[in-house]
Coordinates of C-alpha atoms in Angstrom, one line a residue:
M725 CA 17.6 2.1 17.4
K726 CA 17.8 0.1 13.9
V727 CA 15.4 -2.7 13.4
G728 CA 16.6 -5.4 11.3
W729 CA 14.7 -6.6 8.6
G730 CA 14.7 -10.1 10.2
A731 CA 13.2 -8.7 13.8
L732 CA 10.4 -7.2 11.4
L733 CA 9.3 -10.8 10.0
G734 CA 6.5 -11.7 12.5
K735 CA 5.8 -8.3 13.9
F736 CA 2.1 -7.7 14.7
K737 CA 2.4 -4.0 15.9
V738 CA 0.0 -1.9 14.2
F739 CA 1.6 1.2 12.6
G740 CA -0.3 4.3 11.6
G741 CA 1.0 7.0 9.2
R742 CA 0.4 10.6 8.5
R743 CA 0.2 11.5 4.8
R744 CA -1.9 12.7 2.1
S745 CA -5.8 11.8 1.6
I746 CA -6.9 8.4 0.2
A747 CA -9.3 10.5 2.7
L748 CA -12.3 8.9 4.7
G749 CA -14.6 8.8 1.7
W750 CA -11.8 8.7 -0.8
A751 CA -13.6 12.3 -1.3
A752 CA -11.6 14.4 0.9
L753 CA -9.3 17.1 -0.7
L754 CA -5.4 15.5 -0.9
T755 CA -3.3 17.8 1.2
V756 CA 0.4 18.1 1.0
S757 CA 2.9 19.1 3.9
V758 CA 6.8 18.6 4.0
I759 CA 7.9 16.4 6.5
A760 CA 10.8 17.0 8.6
A761 CA 13.5 14.3 8.3
A762 CA 14.9 12.8 11.8
P763 CA 18.9 12.4 11.5
A764 CA 20.0 9.1 12.4
S765 CA 23.3 8.1 13.8
A766 CA 25.7 6.5 11.2
A767 CA 26.3 3.6 13.2
D768 CA 22.3 3.3 12.7
V769 CA 22.0 4.0 8.5
V770 CA 22.3 1.1 6.0
P771 CA 22.9 2.6 2.6
P772 CA 20.5 0.8 -0.3
T773 CA 22.5 -1.6 -2.6
G774 CA 23.4 1.7 -4.8
S775 CA 21.0 3.6 -6.9
L776 CA 18.1 0.7 -7.5
L777 CA 17.0 2.8 -10.8
V778 CA 17.9 0.6 -13.8
Q779 CA 18.0 1.0 -18.0
R780 CA 14.3 0.4 -19.1
S781 CA 14.4 -3.2 -20.7
A782 CA 12.4 -4.5 -23.9
D783 CA 9.9 -5.5 -21.6
V784 CA 8.8 -2.4 -20.2
V785 CA 6.3 -0.1 -22.1
T786 CA 7.9 3.4 -23.7
S787 CA 6.7 6.9 -22.0
D788 CA 5.1 7.2 -25.4
P789 CA 1.5 8.0 -24.4
I790 CA -1.0 6.1 -27.3
P791 CA -4.0 7.9 -28.4
T792 CA -6.9 6.3 -26.4
V793 CA -10.6 6.8 -25.7
Q794 CA -10.9 9.8 -22.9
I795 CA -13.3 11.2 -20.3
D796 CA -14.4 14.5 -19.9
D797 CA -14.8 16.2 -16.1
G798 CA -14.2 12.6 -14.0
Y799 CA -12.5 9.6 -13.5
V800 CA -11.7 6.2 -13.8
W801 CA -11.3 4.4 -11.1
A802 CA -10.9 0.5 -11.9
Q803 CA -10.0 -1.7 -15.0
T804 CA -10.1 -4.8 -15.9
T805 CA -9.7 -6.6 -19.2
I806 CA -11.2 -9.5 -21.4
G807 CA -9.3 -10.5 -23.9
S808 CA -8.3 -6.9 -26.3
T809 CA -11.3 -5.2 -24.2
V810 CA -10.5 -2.8 -21.4
F811 CA -13.5 -2.0 -19.1
A812 CA -13.3 1.1 -17.3
V813 CA -15.4 2.2 -14.6
G814 CA -15.7 5.3 -12.1
D815 CA -17.6 8.4 -12.4
F816 CA -17.9 10.0 -15.8
D817 CA -20.5 11.5 -17.8
N818 CA -19.2 10.9 -21.6
A819 CA -16.4 8.9 -23.6
R820 CA -14.4 11.3 -26.1
E821 CA -12.4 10.7 -29.4
A822 CA -8.7 10.0 -28.6
S823 CA -6.5 13.3 -29.1
T824 CA -9.2 15.8 -28.8
G825 CA -9.9 18.5 -26.7
T826 CA -12.4 19.0 -23.8
G827 CA -16.0 19.2 -25.1
G828 CA -15.2 17.9 -28.6
A829 CA -16.6 14.8 -30.2
R830 CA -18.3 13.2 -27.0
T831 CA -20.5 9.8 -26.7
A832 CA -22.6 9.5 -23.5
R833 CA -21.6 7.0 -21.0
A834 CA -22.8 6.4 -17.4
N835 CA -20.1 5.5 -15.1
A836 CA -18.9 2.7 -17.3
L837 CA -17.4 2.2 -20.9
A838 CA -15.3 -0.5 -22.9
Y839 CA -12.3 0.1 -25.2
D840 CA -10.5 -1.8 -27.8
I841 CA -6.7 -1.6 -26.1
Q842 CA -5.2 -2.3 -29.5
S843 CA -6.9 0.5 -31.5
G844 CA -8.0 2.8 -28.4
E845 CA -11.7 2.6 -30.0
L846 CA -14.7 2.9 -27.9
L847 CA -16.9 -0.2 -27.9
P848 CA -21.0 -0.5 -27.5
F849 CA -20.8 -1.4 -24.1
A850 CA -22.7 0.8 -22.7
P851 CA -24.6 0.6 -18.6
Q852 CA -26.6 3.7 -17.6
V853 CA -25.5 3.4 -14.2
N854 CA -26.7 5.6 -11.4
G855 CA -23.8 6.1 -9.1
A856 CA -20.1 5.7 -8.7
I857 CA -18.3 2.2 -9.5
K858 CA -15.6 1.3 -7.9
A859 CA -14.7 -2.1 -8.7
V860 CA -14.8 -4.6 -11.8
A861 CA -14.4 -7.9 -12.4
A862 CA -14.7 -10.4 -15.2
S863 CA -16.7 -13.9 -15.1
A864 CA -14.6 -16.9 -14.9
D865 CA -15.7 -17.6 -18.9
G866 CA -15.6 -14.0 -19.8
E867 CA -19.1 -13.3 -20.7
R868 CA -20.0 -11.4 -18.1
V869 CA -18.6 -8.0 -16.0
Y870 CA -19.4 -7.9 -12.2
I871 CA -19.7 -4.1 -11.2
G872 CA -19.9 -2.7 -7.8
G873 CA -19.7 0.5 -5.9
S874 CA -22.6 3.0 -4.6
F875 CA -26.0 3.3 -6.7
T876 CA -29.2 2.3 -6.8
S877 CA -30.1 1.8 -10.6
V878 CA -28.9 -0.1 -13.6
N879 CA -30.3 0.3 -17.3
G880 CA -33.3 1.6 -15.3
E881 CA -33.9 -0.9 -13.1
D882 CA -33.0 -1.5 -9.3
R883 CA -29.6 -2.7 -8.5
W884 CA -28.0 -2.3 -4.8
N885 CA -24.4 -1.4 -5.0
F886 CA -24.0 -4.9 -7.3
A887 CA -24.6 -5.6 -11.0
A888 CA -24.2 -8.2 -13.4
L889 CA -23.5 -7.2 -17.0
D890 CA -23.0 -8.4 -20.6
A891 CA -19.7 -8.3 -21.5
T892 CA -20.6 -7.6 -25.0
T893 CA -23.7 -5.2 -24.8
G894 CA -24.0 -4.2 -21.0
E895 CA -27.4 -5.5 -20.6
L896 CA -28.2 -6.4 -17.2
I897 CA -28.1 -10.6 -16.1
P898 CA -31.4 -10.6 -14.7
E899 CA -30.7 -13.5 -12.4
V900 CA -27.7 -12.0 -10.4
A901 CA -29.4 -9.3 -8.6
P902 CA -28.2 -9.5 -4.8
I903 CA -29.1 -6.8 -2.5
V904 CA -26.2 -5.2 -0.6
G905 CA -27.0 -2.8 1.8
G906 CA -24.1 -0.4 2.9
T907 CA -22.0 2.2 1.3
G908 CA -21.1 0.5 -1.2
V909 CA -19.1 -2.5 -2.9
Y910 CA -15.4 -1.7 -3.4
A911 CA -13.5 -4.8 -4.7
I912 CA -14.5 -8.3 -6.6
A913 CA -13.1 -11.0 -6.8
V914 CA -14.1 -14.1 -9.0
D915 CA -13.1 -17.6 -8.4
G916 CA -15.1 -20.1 -10.8
P917 CA -19.1 -20.1 -9.6
N918 CA -17.9 -18.0 -6.3
I919 CA -18.3 -14.3 -6.6
Y920 CA -16.5 -12.4 -3.4
L921 CA -17.1 -9.1 -2.6
G922 CA -15.8 -6.5 -0.4
G923 CA -16.4 -3.0 0.5
S924 CA -18.7 -1.1 3.3
F925 CA -21.7 -3.1 3.7
T926 CA -23.9 -4.4 6.5
Q927 CA -25.9 -7.2 5.3
V928 CA -26.5 -9.1 1.8
N929 CA -29.7 -10.4 0.6
G930 CA -31.2 -9.5 4.0
S931 CA -28.6 -11.5 5.9
G932 CA -25.6 -9.8 8.3
R933 CA -22.2 -9.5 6.5
K934 CA -19.8 -7.3 7.6
N935 CA -18.0 -5.8 4.6
L936 CA -17.2 -9.2 3.0
A937 CA -19.4 -11.6 1.7
A938 CA -19.7 -14.1 -1.3
I939 CA -22.5 -15.0 -3.9
D940 CA -23.0 -17.8 -6.2
D941 CA -22.8 -16.4 -9.9
Q942 CA -25.8 -17.9 -11.4
T943 CA -28.5 -16.9 -8.6
A944 CA -26.7 -14.6 -6.4
T945 CA -27.7 -16.9 -3.8
L946 CA -25.8 -16.1 -0.5
A947 CA -22.9 -18.1 0.4
T948 CA -21.6 -19.2 4.2
W949 CA -18.7 -17.1 3.7
A950 CA -18.7 -14.6 6.2
P951 CA -15.4 -13.4 7.5
Q952 CA -15.1 -9.7 9.1
T953 CA -13.6 -6.3 9.2
D954 CA -13.8 -3.4 11.2
H955 CA -13.1 -1.6 8.6
Q956 CA -13.9 -1.3 4.8
V957 CA -12.2 -3.6 2.0
D958 CA -11.2 -1.8 -1.1
A959 CA -9.4 -4.5 -3.1
M960 CA -9.4 -8.3 -3.6
V961 CA -7.6 -11.0 -5.5
M962 CA -7.5 -14.7 -5.8
D963 CA -4.3 -16.1 -4.4
P964 CA -2.7 -17.9 -7.6
A965 CA -1.9 -20.9 -5.4
G966 CA -6.0 -21.3 -5.4
A967 CA -6.6 -21.3 -1.8
K968 CA -7.4 -18.3 -0.3
V969 CA -9.0 -14.7 -0.9
I970 CA -6.2 -12.2 -0.5
V971 CA -8.1 -8.9 0.5
G972 CA -7.0 -5.6 1.4
G973 CA -8.2 -2.0 2.5
R974 CA -8.2 0.4 5.2
F975 CA -9.3 -2.3 7.9
S976 CA -7.4 -2.7 11.5
E977 CA -9.3 -6.0 12.8
V978 CA -10.0 -9.0 10.7
N979 CA -12.4 -11.6 12.1
G980 CA -11.6 -10.3 15.4
N981 CA -8.2 -10.5 14.8
S982 CA -6.6 -7.0 16.1
S983 CA -3.0 -7.6 15.5
I984 CA -3.7 -8.0 11.3
G985 CA -4.6 -5.0 9.4
G986 CA -4.7 -3.3 6.0
I987 CA -4.3 -6.8 3.9
A988 CA -5.2 -10.5 5.0
A989 CA -5.6 -13.8 3.4
L990 CA -8.6 -15.6 4.1
D991 CA -9.8 -19.3 3.3
K992 CA -11.7 -19.1 0.1
T993 CA -14.1 -21.7 1.6
S994 CA -14.5 -21.3 5.5
G995 CA -13.5 -17.6 5.7
A996 CA -11.3 -18.3 8.3
L997 CA -7.8 -15.8 8.7
D998 CA -4.9 -17.6 7.7
E999 CA -2.7 -15.9 10.3
R1000 CA 0.8 -17.4 9.4
W1001 CA 0.5 -15.6 5.8
G1002 CA 3.5 -13.5 4.9
V1003 CA 2.5 -10.5 3.9
S1004 CA 0.0 -9.2 7.0
R1005 CA 2.9 -11.3 9.3
T1006 CA 5.2 -8.4 8.0
I1007 CA 2.8 -5.1 7.1
N1008 CA 0.2 -3.8 8.9
N1009 CA -0.6 -0.7 7.4
S1010 CA -4.1 0.6 8.9
D1011 CA -4.6 2.4 11.8
A1012 CA -8.4 2.5 14.4
T1013 CA -9.4 5.3 12.3
G1014 CA -9.8 3.7 8.6
R1015 CA -6.6 6.6 8.0
A1016 CA -4.5 4.1 6.1
G1017 CA -4.6 1.1 4.0
I1018 CA -3.6 -1.0 1.1
F1019 CA -5.1 0.6 -1.9
S1020 CA -5.5 -2.1 -4.4
L1021 CA -3.9 -5.8 -5.2
A1022 CA -3.1 -7.6 -8.6
V1023 CA -1.6 -11.2 -9.0
D1024 CA 0.5 -12.8 -11.6
A1025 CA 1.3 -16.5 -11.9
S1026 CA 3.9 -16.7 -9.2
G1027 CA 3.0 -13.6 -7.1
V1028 CA 1.0 -11.0 -5.3
Y1029 CA 1.3 -7.4 -5.6
G1030 CA 0.0 -4.5 -3.5
T1031 CA 0.0 -0.8 -2.6
G1032 CA 0.0 1.2 0.2
W1033 CA -1.2 5.0 1.4
S1034 CA -1.7 7.0 4.7
Y1035 CA -3.4 10.0 5.9
S1036 CA -2.7 12.2 8.8
V1037 CA -2.6 9.2 11.2
P1038 CA -0.8 9.8 14.8
G1039 CA 2.7 7.9 14.7
T1040 CA 4.7 6.2 12.4
V1041 CA 3.5 5.6 8.8
Q1042 CA 4.5 1.6 8.2
L1043 CA 3.9 1.7 4.1
E1044 CA 3.6 4.5 1.3
G1045 CA 4.9 2.5 -1.7
A1046 CA 4.4 -1.4 -2.8
F1047 CA 5.1 -4.6 -2.1
A1048 CA 5.4 -8.3 -4.0
A1049 CA 4.8 -11.8 -1.8
E1050 CA 4.9 -15.0 -3.3
A1051 CA 1.6 -17.0 -4.3
G1052 CA 0.6 -19.1 -1.5
T1053 CA 2.8 -18.3 1.5
G1054 CA 2.6 -14.7 1.1
E1055 CA 6.2 -14.4 2.2
V1056 CA 7.7 -11.3 1.2
R1057 CA 9.4 -11.0 -2.1
W1058 CA 10.2 -6.9 -2.1
I1059 CA 9.3 -3.8 -0.5
S1060 CA 9.5 -0.4 -2.1
D1061 CA 9.1 2.3 0.5
C1062 CA 9.2 5.5 -1.9
L1063 CA 7.6 7.9 0.1
G1064 CA 4.1 8.8 -1.3
D1065 CA 0.9 6.9 -1.4
S1066 CA 0.4 4.3 -4.1
Y1067 CA -2.6 3.2 -6.0
G1068 CA -2.9 0.9 -9.1
V1069 CA -0.8 -1.9 -9.1
Y1070 CA -0.5 -4.6 -12.4
S1071 CA 2.1 -7.2 -13.3
T1072 CA 2.6 -8.2 -16.6
G1073 CA 4.5 -11.1 -15.0
D1074 CA 8.1 -9.6 -16.4
V1075 CA 7.1 -6.0 -14.8
V1076 CA 5.2 -4.6 -12.1
Y1077 CA 3.8 -0.9 -12.9
T1078 CA 2.0 1.4 -10.1
T1079 CA 0.7 4.6 -9.9
N1080 CA 1.5 6.6 -7.1
H1081 CA 2.9 10.3 -6.2
M1082 CA 6.5 9.3 -5.4
H1083 CA 8.5 12.6 -4.0
S1084 CA 11.5 11.0 -2.1
C1085 CA 13.1 7.4 -2.8
E1086 CA 16.1 7.9 -1.1
T1087 CA 16.3 4.5 0.5
M1088 CA 16.7 3.2 -3.3
G1089 CA 19.1 5.2 -4.2
M1090 CA 17.3 7.6 -6.2
Q1091 CA 15.5 11.1 -5.6
E1092 CA 15.8 13.1 -2.6
A1093 CA 13.0 14.6 -0.9
Q1094 CA 13.1 18.6 -1.9
S1095 CA 11.9 21.4 0.4
T1096 CA 9.1 21.6 -2.1
E1097 CA 7.7 18.2 -3.1
T1098 CA 8.3 17.5 -6.9
Y1099 CA 6.2 14.2 -7.7
R1100 CA 6.8 11.5 -10.2
H1101 CA 3.1 10.1 -10.7
S1102 CA 3.7 6.1 -12.3
A1103 CA 6.4 3.3 -11.8
A1104 CA 7.6 0.6 -13.1
F1105 CA 9.9 -2.4 -11.3
T1106 CA 11.2 -5.9 -11.9
T1107 CA 9.3 -8.5 -10.7
D1108 CA 12.2 -9.9 -8.8
A1109 CA 14.4 -8.4 -5.4
R1110 CA 17.6 -7.1 -7.2
G1111 CA 18.8 -5.5 -3.7
T1112 CA 18.0 -3.7 -0.1
L1113 CA 16.6 -0.6 1.0
G1114 CA 18.4 1.8 2.7
T1115 CA 17.5 3.4 6.4
Q1116 CA 14.3 5.9 6.2
T1117 CA 15.7 8.4 8.4
N1118 CA 12.5 10.2 7.9
S1119 CA 11.2 9.5 11.6
R1120 CA 7.5 9.6 10.7
F1121 CA 8.1 6.4 8.3
Q1122 CA 8.5 2.9 9.1
D1123 CA 12.2 1.8 8.2
W1124 CA 12.8 -0.9 6.3
G1125 CA 16.7 -0.5 6.1
G1126 CA 17.8 -3.9 4.9
A1127 CA 14.4 -5.3 3.4
P1128 CA 14.8 -6.8 0.0
A1129 CA 13.9 -4.4 -2.9
P1130 CA 13.0 -4.4 -6.6
A1131 CA 14.8 -2.1 -9.4
Q1132 CA 12.9 0.7 -10.6
Y1133 CA 12.9 1.1 -14.4
A1134 CA 13.8 4.5 -15.6
W1135 CA 10.3 5.0 -16.8
S1136 CA 8.4 8.0 -16.3
P1137 CA 5.8 10.1 -17.9
T1138 CA 4.6 13.6 -17.2
W1139 CA 1.4 13.4 -16.1
S1140 CA -0.9 16.4 -15.4
I1141 CA -3.3 16.0 -12.3
G1142 CA -7.0 16.1 -12.1
N1143 CA -9.3 17.4 -9.6
S1144 CA -12.7 15.4 -9.9
T1145 CA -12.3 13.1 -6.9
G1146 CA -10.5 15.9 -4.5
L1147 CA -7.9 13.2 -3.9
S1148 CA -5.6 16.4 -6.7
Q1149 CA -3.7 12.7 -8.2
A1150 CA -2.9 11.4 -11.9
G1151 CA -3.6 7.9 -12.5
L1152 CA -5.6 5.5 -10.2
S1153 CA -6.2 2.0 -11.8
I1154 CA -4.1 0.2 -14.0
T1155 CA -4.7 -3.0 -16.2
G1156 CA -3.4 -4.2 -19.6
A1157 CA -3.4 -7.0 -22.4
G1158 CA -0.2 -7.9 -24.7
D1159 CA 2.5 -5.4 -25.0
L1160 CA 0.3 -2.8 -23.9
I1161 CA -1.3 -1.0 -20.6
S1162 CA -4.1 1.0 -19.9
I1163 CA -3.5 3.6 -16.9
G1164 CA -7.0 5.4 -15.7
G1165 CA -7.6 8.2 -13.4
E1166 CA -8.4 11.7 -13.1
F1167 CA -5.1 13.0 -15.5
V1168 CA -5.7 15.9 -17.7
S1169 CA -2.8 15.3 -20.2
V1170 CA 0.7 13.1 -20.3
N1171 CA 3.6 14.7 -21.3
G1172 CA 1.7 17.6 -22.6
G1173 CA -0.6 15.8 -24.7
E1174 CA -4.2 15.3 -24.8
F1175 CA -4.9 12.1 -23.0
A1176 CA -8.0 12.5 -20.1
G1177 CA -8.7 9.9 -17.5
L1178 CA -7.4 7.1 -19.9
V1179 CA -4.2 6.5 -22.0
R1180 CA -2.3 3.4 -23.4
F1181 CA 1.4 2.6 -23.2
S1182 CA 2.9 -0.2 -25.4
T1183 CA 6.4 -1.8 -25.6
S1184 CA 6.5 -1.1 -29.1
P1185 CA 4.5 1.9 -29.7
P1186 CA 3.3 2.6 -33.5
G1187 CA 5.9 4.6 -35.1
G1188 CA 8.5 3.7 -32.5
A1189 CA 9.6 5.2 -29.1
K1190 CA 10.0 9.0 -30.1
D1191 CA 10.2 10.1 -26.4
G1192 CA 13.8 11.5 -26.4
P1193 CA 16.0 13.6 -24.5
R1194 CA 14.1 16.5 -22.2
L1195 CA 16.7 19.3 -22.9
A1196 CA 17.6 21.0 -25.7
D1197 CA 18.6 23.9 -27.7
A1198 CA 19.2 27.5 -25.4
Q1199 CA 18.0 25.3 -22.3
W1200 CA 20.9 23.4 -22.4
A1201 CA 24.3 25.2 -22.8
P1202 CA 27.8 23.8 -22.9
T1203 CA 30.9 25.8 -21.5
A1204 CA 34.5 25.5 -23.5
E1205 CA 37.9 25.9 -22.5
F1206 CA 41.4 25.1 -23.2
S1207 CA 42.8 22.6 -21.3
G1208 CA 46.2 22.2 -22.7
P1209 CA 48.1 23.0 -26.2
G1210 CA 45.7 21.8 -28.6
Q1211 CA 43.2 20.6 -26.2
V1212 CA 39.4 22.0 -25.5
E1213 CA 37.5 20.7 -22.8
V1214 CA 33.9 21.0 -22.9
S1215 CA 31.3 20.6 -20.5
I1216 CA 27.5 20.4 -20.1
P1217 CA 24.7 19.7 -17.4
G1218 CA 23.7 16.2 -17.9
N1219 CA 20.9 16.0 -19.9
W1220 CA 17.9 13.3 -19.2
D1221 CA 15.1 11.2 -20.9
R1222 CA 11.6 10.0 -19.2
D1223 CA 12.4 6.4 -20.7
D1224 CA 16.1 5.8 -21.2
L1225 CA 19.2 6.1 -18.2
T1226 CA 21.6 5.8 -20.2
L1227 CA 22.1 8.6 -22.8
T1228 CA 25.1 8.6 -25.2
Y1229 CA 27.0 12.4 -25.7
D1230 CA 28.6 13.3 -28.3
L1231 CA 30.9 16.7 -29.2
W1232 CA 30.7 18.3 -32.8
R1233 CA 33.0 20.9 -33.5
S1234 CA 31.8 23.1 -36.4
G1235 CA 33.0 22.1 -39.9
T1236 CA 33.3 18.4 -38.8
D1237 CA 31.1 15.4 -40.1
T1238 CA 32.0 12.9 -37.2
P1239 CA 32.1 13.1 -33.7
I1240 CA 35.0 14.6 -31.8
D1241 CA 34.3 12.9 -28.4
S1242 CA 32.0 10.6 -27.0
V1243 CA 30.9 9.3 -23.7
A1244 CA 27.8 7.1 -22.4
A1245 CA 26.4 8.3 -19.0
D1246 CA 23.3 7.8 -17.0
G1247 CA 21.1 11.0 -16.0
T1248 CA 17.9 11.9 -14.2
E1249 CA 15.4 14.5 -13.8
W1250 CA 16.8 14.8 -10.1
D1251 CA 20.6 13.8 -10.9
Q1252 CA 22.4 15.6 -13.7
T1253 CA 26.0 15.3 -13.1
A1254 CA 27.8 17.4 -15.1
I1255 CA 29.2 15.7 -18.7
V1256 CA 33.1 16.5 -19.9
L1257 CA 34.2 16.0 -23.6
N1258 CA 37.4 16.7 -24.9
D1259 CA 38.6 18.0 -28.3
R1260 CA 42.4 17.1 -28.5
S1261 CA 43.0 18.2 -31.9
A1262 CA 42.0 21.9 -31.6
R1263 CA 43.3 24.5 -34.3
L1264 CA 46.0 27.4 -33.2
G1265 CA 44.8 30.3 -32.6
M1266 CA 41.0 30.0 -34.4
Q1267 CA 38.0 30.4 -33.0
Q1268 CA 36.3 27.0 -32.6
E1269 CA 32.5 26.2 -32.1
Y1270 CA 31.1 23.3 -30.4
T1271 CA 27.3 21.6 -29.5
V1272 CA 26.9 18.4 -27.6
T1273 CA 23.9 15.9 -28.7
A1274 CA 22.8 13.7 -26.6
T1275 CA 20.8 10.6 -27.8
D1276 CA 18.6 8.1 -26.5
A1277 CA 18.4 3.9 -27.2
A1278 CA 16.2 4.4 -29.9
G1279 CA 18.2 7.1 -31.5
N1280 CA 16.1 10.1 -30.7
S1281 CA 18.6 13.0 -30.3
V1282 CA 18.5 16.3 -29.2
T1283 CA 21.3 19.0 -29.5
S1284 CA 22.7 22.0 -27.1
A1285 CA 22.9 25.7 -28.0
P1286 CA 26.8 26.3 -29.1
T1287 CA 29.6 27.4 -27.5
T1288 CA 32.7 29.0 -28.8
V1289 CA 36.3 29.5 -27.7
T1290 CA 39.5 31.0 -29.2
G1291 CA 43.0 30.8 -28.2
R1292 CA 45.8 28.4 -27.8
G1293 CA 46.3 25.7 -30.3
R1294 CA 48.8 23.6 -31.6

């Protein structure tokens, strides 16, 4: 039976799901299988508000990857930015010069590095950390960087899963040295003098704390703030409205309340759970075994954004995708429920970027599920809602039909997945500054070029946008036939572009210096509707040769193979 969007608000039911691994230790092999769709009756099906795919605006980065410091044989798990400096952390041994191949021009780095987002060049920041880093955050004044993960030593000194570093030199801040006992610290949020920690731990400085704690930024004194979750916390941000700490993860219970899971809002002073906060009344991406959750969170001045995943959970998966919520109230602004786990999220205030492995987006009027799953590993959305979702006909996933939805921009770089984490993914984290974004992960190339672990994109890339239509020459062939006296109809499959939805198609006849016909049309990698162009001045009895060009908004153009026709003219 169809459940309407209004009925879903206020539900506290725990939803689970079956999908690919963000596995129990973030290290199990990501597995993929095709899920059969359950048919829905025509009366139950809510169509999406047309296709919610739109032409990339000037606020959205192009798909042109920009040379950036790289890593070898590892992954970038988390990033943050201070000014124009990107701090990237994860599990890696070196940094490699931009545009060089594996093994070339490497500089030692132990799980943390910094680079200039404007130039892409490596900076001297080089702490020595003996384990994987899963969280990084800047101090309120930007002079320090806080790291969390699963480690016991930093720069040769004991540090237990957390450390405070000088943002320029990477040297330890000696007075901020809490002892966090447990598996690790996976999330950090900063609010003035307070540092909030989330992860999988049982005590801080010898006092019991279950996955959540707060310390002072000058002395590491443990605060009384002590909410609890049953499973680990993976993401934390401060609510832009100022009163709450928003936490995300794989938990199915918060402060003993089992009706809220995956995401929760906690009072930043008392740690009390806000049961009225909108997202946690609407989204409960969790299950009792910790196999579903919210992977990451981000904020801008007006909203909170998050991403969801699940793996091998019996029952119904609630959210593989992303959401946007209003600051303060947490009321859901929109949901994108394209199937495929989502990971990193970042908002510029105008555009929301995610990393993921989308493979089915029918509820937004876009690509349908394929018998062999085809993935898109990054996406860009409007910050506001532009339509509504259609019915999810796959019975293994929550039906969000009728929920507000964003538009998705036509922006889809091509990623080669990596295998360092065991997740077999591409991008895992996103940050940015100005007109640039930085994507980190385990990818080994972007658009076929040398980009491993880190890559930049810009709204104004050096030399302008150069990534043009994808099909050309022999792989893009038209056909031609006379359609009437003096008329030739030329048909050709639609082309597509990584960062333009709308292309201009021009028909050229041999010997002419202006197009014979022209048409603008939308096209995507999964929907290449035939383009029909006409020559209404074909010459009598002569062989006619035609080519077609496709041109994107930046002026990048490709030319088809030629086709000829001989016959009736005028």
